[in-house]
PDB file of C-alpha atoms in Angstrom:
ATOM      1  CA  MET A   9       0.014   0.133   0.083  1.00 46.00           C
ATOM      2  CA  GLN A  10       1.299   3.327  -1.060  1.00 54.00           C
ATOM      3  CA  GLN A  11       1.566   5.935   1.758  1.00 59.00           C
ATOM      4  CA  PHE A  12       1.149   9.621   1.211  1.00 56.00           C
ATOM      5  CA  TYR A  13       2.525  12.656   3.055  1.00 56.00           C
ATOM      6  CA  ARG A  14       1.096  15.954   2.637  1.00 61.00           C
ATOM      7  CA  GLY A  15      -0.427  14.671  -0.675  1.00 58.00           C
ATOM      8  CA  VAL A  16       2.850  13.453  -2.065  1.00 56.00           C
ATOM      9  CA  SER A  17       3.651   9.631  -2.437  1.00 58.00           C
ATOM     10  CA  VAL A  18       6.444   8.493  -0.107  1.00 53.00           C
ATOM     11  CA  LEU A  19       7.840   6.525  -3.075  1.00 56.00           C
ATOM     12  CA  THR A  20       8.169   9.681  -4.931  1.00 62.00           C
ATOM     13  CA  GLU A  21       9.791  11.360  -2.243  1.00 72.00           C
ATOM     14  CA  LYS A  22      12.389   8.689  -1.648  1.00 76.00           C
ATOM     15  CA  LYS A  23      13.384   9.246  -5.336  1.00 79.00           C
ATOM     16  CA  GLU A  24      13.739  12.812  -4.726  1.00 89.00           C
ATOM     17  CA  VAL A  25      16.257  12.828  -1.940  1.00 92.00           C
ATOM     18  CA  LEU A  26      19.282  12.343  -4.143  1.00 92.00           C
ATOM     19  CA  ARG A  27      17.832  14.495  -6.814  1.00 93.00           C
ATOM     20  CA  GLU A  28      17.511  17.522  -4.291  1.00 94.00           C
ATOM     21  CA  ILE A  29      20.942  16.841  -3.072  1.00 95.00           C
ATOM     22  CA  GLY A  30      22.446  16.787  -6.506  1.00 94.00           C
ATOM     23  CA  MET A  31      20.608  20.050  -7.350  1.00 95.00           C
ATOM     24  CA  ILE A  32      21.958  21.606  -4.375  1.00 96.00           C
ATOM     25  CA  ALA A  33      25.524  20.553  -4.971  1.00 94.00           C
ATOM     26  CA  ARG A  34      25.370  21.698  -8.745  1.00 95.00           C
ATOM     27  CA  CYS A  35      23.881  25.160  -7.577  1.00 95.00           C
ATOM     28  CA  LEU A  36      26.670  25.661  -5.109  1.00 94.00           C
ATOM     29  CA  ASP A  37      29.465  24.240  -7.434  1.00 91.00           C
ATOM     30  CA  SER A  38      28.170  26.647 -10.203  1.00 92.00           C
ATOM     31  CA  ILE A  39      28.243  29.630  -8.059  1.00 93.00           C
ATOM     32  CA  SER A  40      31.742  28.773  -6.650  1.00 91.00           C
ATOM     33  CA  ASN A  41      33.250  28.342 -10.105  1.00 87.00           C
ATOM     34  CA  VAL A  42      32.049  31.742 -11.230  1.00 90.00           C
ATOM     35  CA  GLU A  43      32.829  33.526  -8.145  1.00 91.00           C
ATOM     36  CA  PHE A  44      36.384  32.034  -7.847  1.00 92.00           C
ATOM     37  CA  GLN A  45      37.281  32.868 -11.405  1.00 89.00           C
ATOM     38  CA  HIS A  46      39.236  35.907 -10.445  1.00 92.00           C
ATOM     39  CA  LEU A  47      41.310  33.387  -8.323  1.00 92.00           C
ATOM     40  CA  ASN A  48      42.454  31.684 -11.464  1.00 89.00           C
ATOM     41  CA  LEU A  49      41.333  28.358 -10.217  1.00 87.00           C
ATOM     42  CA  SER A  50      40.088  25.784 -12.632  1.00 80.00           C
ATOM     43  CA  ARG A  51      36.647  24.070 -12.023  1.00 83.00           C
ATOM     44  CA  GLY A  52      36.347  22.277  -8.713  1.00 87.00           C
ATOM     45  CA  GLN A  53      39.983  23.205  -7.598  1.00 93.00           C
ATOM     46  CA  TYR A  54      38.567  25.232  -4.721  1.00 94.00           C
ATOM     47  CA  LEU A  55      37.609  21.825  -3.134  1.00 94.00           C
ATOM     48  CA  TYR A  56      41.177  20.674  -3.072  1.00 97.00           C
ATOM     49  CA  LEU A  57      42.701  24.009  -1.897  1.00 97.00           C
ATOM     50  CA  TYR A  58      40.236  24.108   0.776  1.00 97.00           C
ATOM     51  CA  ARG A  59      40.870  20.759   2.265  1.00 97.00           C
ATOM     52  CA  ILE A  60      44.608  21.283   2.127  1.00 98.00           C
ATOM     53  CA  CYS A  61      44.244  24.615   3.943  1.00 98.00           C
ATOM     54  CA  GLU A  62      42.145  22.808   6.537  1.00 97.00           C
ATOM     55  CA  ASN A  63      44.497  20.012   6.719  1.00 97.00           C
ATOM     56  CA  PRO A  64      48.103  21.098   6.104  1.00 97.00           C
ATOM     57  CA  GLY A  65      50.533  18.259   5.647  1.00 96.00           C
ATOM     58  CA  ILE A  66      47.842  15.966   4.173  1.00 97.00           C
ATOM     59  CA  ILE A  67      48.999  13.310   1.798  1.00 96.00           C
ATOM     60  CA  PRO A  68      47.299  13.116  -1.708  1.00 96.00           C
ATOM     61  CA  ASN A  69      45.804   9.641  -1.071  1.00 94.00           C
ATOM     62  CA  GLN A  70      44.030  11.142   1.983  1.00 96.00           C
ATOM     63  CA  LEU A  71      42.942  14.068   0.415  1.00 97.00           C
ATOM     64  CA  ALA A  72      41.281  11.900  -2.647  1.00 96.00           C
ATOM     65  CA  GLU A  73      39.582   9.896   0.112  1.00 94.00           C
ATOM     66  CA  LEU A  74      38.327  13.063   1.739  1.00 95.00           C
ATOM     67  CA  ILE A  75      36.961  14.622  -1.102  1.00 95.00           C
ATOM     68  CA  LYS A  76      35.658  11.168  -2.523  1.00 94.00           C
ATOM     69  CA  VAL A  77      37.469  11.251  -5.946  1.00 93.00           C
ATOM     70  CA  ASP A  78      39.778   8.665  -7.614  1.00 90.00           C
ATOM     71  CA  ARG A  79      43.678   9.172  -6.931  1.00 91.00           C
ATOM     72  CA  THR A  80      44.119   9.984 -10.770  1.00 93.00           C
ATOM     73  CA  THR A  81      41.736  12.899 -10.512  1.00 93.00           C
ATOM     74  CA  ALA A  82      43.262  14.046  -7.283  1.00 95.00           C
ATOM     75  CA  ALA A  83      46.677  13.897  -8.961  1.00 96.00           C
ATOM     76  CA  ARG A  84      45.731  16.172 -11.813  1.00 95.00           C
ATOM     77  CA  ALA A  85      44.180  18.839  -9.535  1.00 96.00           C
ATOM     78  CA  ILE A  86      47.100  18.780  -7.201  1.00 97.00           C
ATOM     79  CA  SER A  87      49.471  19.224 -10.024  1.00 96.00           C
ATOM     80  CA  LYS A  88      47.586  22.061 -11.261  1.00 95.00           C
ATOM     81  CA  LEU A  89      47.394  23.621  -7.950  1.00 97.00           C
ATOM     82  CA  GLU A  90      51.156  23.186  -7.363  1.00 97.00           C
ATOM     83  CA  SER A  91      51.991  24.702 -10.896  1.00 96.00           C
ATOM     84  CA  ASP A  92      49.630  27.626 -10.259  1.00 95.00           C
ATOM     85  CA  GLY A  93      51.442  28.416  -7.107  1.00 97.00           C
ATOM     86  CA  PHE A  94      48.678  27.621  -4.564  1.00 97.00           C
ATOM     87  CA  ILE A  95      50.334  24.539  -2.947  1.00 98.00           C
ATOM     88  CA  ILE A  96      53.669  23.107  -2.397  1.00 98.00           C
ATOM     89  CA  LYS A  97      54.582  19.091  -2.122  1.00 96.00           C
ATOM     90  CA  GLN A  98      57.142  18.266   0.213  1.00 94.00           C
ATOM     91  CA  PRO A  99      58.618  14.884   1.286  1.00 91.00           C
ATOM     92  CA  ALA A 100      57.097  13.521   4.309  1.00 87.00           C
ATOM     93  CA  MET A 101      59.090  13.187   7.464  1.00 86.00           C
ATOM     94  CA  GLY A 102      60.378   9.609   7.958  1.00 82.00           C
ATOM     95  CA  ASN A 103      58.946   8.316   4.513  1.00 80.00           C
ATOM     96  CA  LYS A 104      60.523  10.420   1.513  1.00 75.00           C
ATOM     97  CA  LYS A 105      58.484   8.425  -0.931  1.00 80.00           C
ATOM     98  CA  ASN A 106      55.328  10.079   0.486  1.00 87.00           C
ATOM     99  CA  LYS A 107      54.538  13.768  -0.391  1.00 93.00           C
ATOM    100  CA  VAL A 108      52.617  16.121   1.917  1.00 97.00           C
ATOM    101  CA  LEU A 109      50.725  19.087   0.714  1.00 98.00           C
ATOM    102  CA  TYR A 110      51.022  22.618   2.143  1.00 98.00           C
ATOM    103  CA  PRO A 111      49.259  25.753   1.007  1.00 98.00           C
ATOM    104  CA  THR A 112      51.511  28.692  -0.021  1.00 98.00           C
ATOM    105  CA  GLU A 113      50.807  32.415   0.822  1.00 98.00           C
ATOM    106  CA  ALA A 114      48.788  32.596  -2.334  1.00 97.00           C
ATOM    107  CA  GLY A 115      47.022  29.400  -1.521  1.00 97.00           C
ATOM    108  CA  LEU A 116      46.061  30.881   1.806  1.00 98.00           C
ATOM    109  CA  GLU A 117      44.930  34.261   0.421  1.00 96.00           C
ATOM    110  CA  ALA A 118      42.563  32.379  -1.882  1.00 96.00           C
ATOM    111  CA  TRP A 119      41.315  30.035   0.659  1.00 97.00           C
ATOM    112  CA  GLU A 120      40.389  33.158   2.878  1.00 96.00           C
ATOM    113  CA  PHE A 121      37.938  34.249   0.084  1.00 95.00           C
ATOM    114  CA  ILE A 122      36.797  30.555  -0.418  1.00 95.00           C
ATOM    115  CA  ARG A 123      36.208  30.378   3.148  1.00 95.00           C
ATOM    116  CA  LYS A 124      33.890  33.512   3.265  1.00 95.00           C
ATOM    117  CA  GLU A 125      32.009  32.309   0.181  1.00 94.00           C
ATOM    118  CA  GLY A 126      31.350  29.103   2.050  1.00 93.00           C
ATOM    119  CA  VAL A 127      30.091  30.717   5.315  1.00 96.00           C
ATOM    120  CA  HIS A 128      27.866  32.845   3.123  1.00 97.00           C
ATOM    121  CA  SER A 129      26.533  29.914   1.081  1.00 96.00           C
ATOM    122  CA  ASP A 130      25.868  28.092   4.520  1.00 96.00           C
ATOM    123  CA  GLN A 131      23.810  30.978   5.712  1.00 97.00           C
ATOM    124  CA  VAL A 132      21.799  31.190   2.540  1.00 97.00           C
ATOM    125  CA  THR A 133      21.226  27.487   1.923  1.00 97.00           C
ATOM    126  CA  LEU A 134      20.189  26.954   5.809  1.00 97.00           C
ATOM    127  CA  ASP A 135      17.973  30.184   6.073  1.00 97.00           C
ATOM    128  CA  GLY A 136      14.902  29.564   7.752  1.00 97.00           C
ATOM    129  CA  LEU A 137      15.892  26.188   9.221  1.00 97.00           C
ATOM    130  CA  THR A 138      16.019  25.772  13.059  1.00 98.00           C
ATOM    131  CA  GLU A 139      19.110  24.700  14.982  1.00 97.00           C
ATOM    132  CA  GLU A 140      17.419  21.344  15.486  1.00 98.00           C
ATOM    133  CA  GLU A 141      16.537  20.871  11.708  1.00 97.00           C
ATOM    134  CA  ILE A 142      20.174  21.753  10.939  1.00 97.00           C
ATOM    135  CA  GLU A 143      21.242  18.968  13.225  1.00 97.00           C
ATOM    136  CA  THR A 144      18.728  16.515  11.963  1.00 97.00           C
ATOM    137  CA  ALA A 145      19.834  17.241   8.435  1.00 96.00           C
ATOM    138  CA  VAL A 146      23.574  16.844   9.000  1.00 97.00           C
ATOM    139  CA  MET A 147      22.854  13.618  11.057  1.00 97.00           C
ATOM    140  CA  LEU A 148      20.836  12.233   8.081  1.00 96.00           C
ATOM    141  CA  LEU A 149      23.135  13.205   5.450  1.00 96.00           C
ATOM    142  CA  ARG A 150      26.096  11.551   7.433  1.00 96.00           C
ATOM    143  CA  ARG A 151      24.282   8.199   7.673  1.00 96.00           C
ATOM    144  CA  MET A 152      23.417   8.463   3.973  1.00 95.00           C
ATOM    145  CA  ARG A 153      26.974   9.158   3.176  1.00 95.00           C
ATOM    146  CA  HIS A 154      28.317   6.405   5.491  1.00 95.00           C
ATOM    147  CA  ASN A 155      25.745   4.064   3.492  1.00 95.00           C
ATOM    148  CA  ILE A 156      26.947   4.754   0.169  1.00 94.00           C
ATOM    149  CA  GLU A 157      30.769   4.783   1.303  1.00 93.00           C
ATOM    150  CA  VAL A 158      30.702   1.172   1.228  1.00 93.00           C
ATOM    151  CA  ASP A 159      29.542   0.935  -2.375  1.00 93.00           C
ATOM    152  CA  TRP A 160      32.105   3.626  -3.306  1.00 91.00           C
ATOM    153  CA  LYS A 161      34.908   1.735  -1.816  1.00 91.00           C
ATOM    154  CA  PHE A 162      33.714  -1.545  -3.306  1.00 93.00           C
ATOM    155  CA  VAL A 163      33.360  -0.168  -6.710  1.00 92.00           C
ATOM    156  CA  LYS A 164      36.432   1.809  -6.550  1.00 88.00           C
ATOM    157  CA  LYS A 165      38.254  -1.532  -6.226  1.00 89.00           C
ATOM    158  CA  GLY A 166      36.720  -3.033  -9.152  1.00 91.00           C
ATOM    159  CA  GLY A 167      33.763  -4.481  -7.606  1.00 92.00           C
ATOM    160  CA  ARG A 168      30.183  -4.576  -9.235  1.00 91.00           C
ATOM    161  CA  ARG A 169      27.156  -3.770  -7.262  1.00 90.00           C
ATOM    162  CA  SER A 170      24.597  -6.558  -7.073  1.00 87.00           C
ATOM    163  CA  TYR A 171      22.001  -4.744  -9.274  1.00 84.00           C
ATOM    164  CA  MET A 172      24.211  -5.059 -12.268  1.00 71.00           C
ATOM    165  CA  ASP A 173      23.895  -9.040 -12.256  1.00 71.00           C
ATOM    166  CA  ILE A 174      20.047  -8.785 -12.356  1.00 67.00           C
ATOM    167  CA  SER A 175      18.579  -9.361 -15.705  1.00 62.00           C
ATOM    168  CA  GLU A 176      15.476  -7.398 -16.506  1.00 55.00           C
TER     169      GLU A 176
END
């Protein structure tokens, strides 16, 4: 039996969750890419720079895991940020093979602008929500992320999710 909430099918609502999350993410990404053009950051690079500034000394693999991208994609973005003077790579203490990432002065200046945009976007996006609603949203989104991370790690390592083996 199909349930209804405020006149909308619960099944329809279930399908809308990821669509809404995707639309929010694309809106924020589009805004950021336009507003960060003057910083000479390529599309999406602000994500990498932000995380490096938050976590100075992070290694590239940890950064890729944090942003949820593959290592090759992260390596390209890291190389571009380094060649553009936003970050530097240094050998890790105790393991010269590993490289650690640090922001440069230019990277820190760009980060300050990016951080301010993030604060503003948070305010606009969460406008009209109570503290309790925000806490609930964060809790639910974290649970959803934890759920999908299992599949993400599995597929990243070459696995196939079970729905692909079902013939229609």
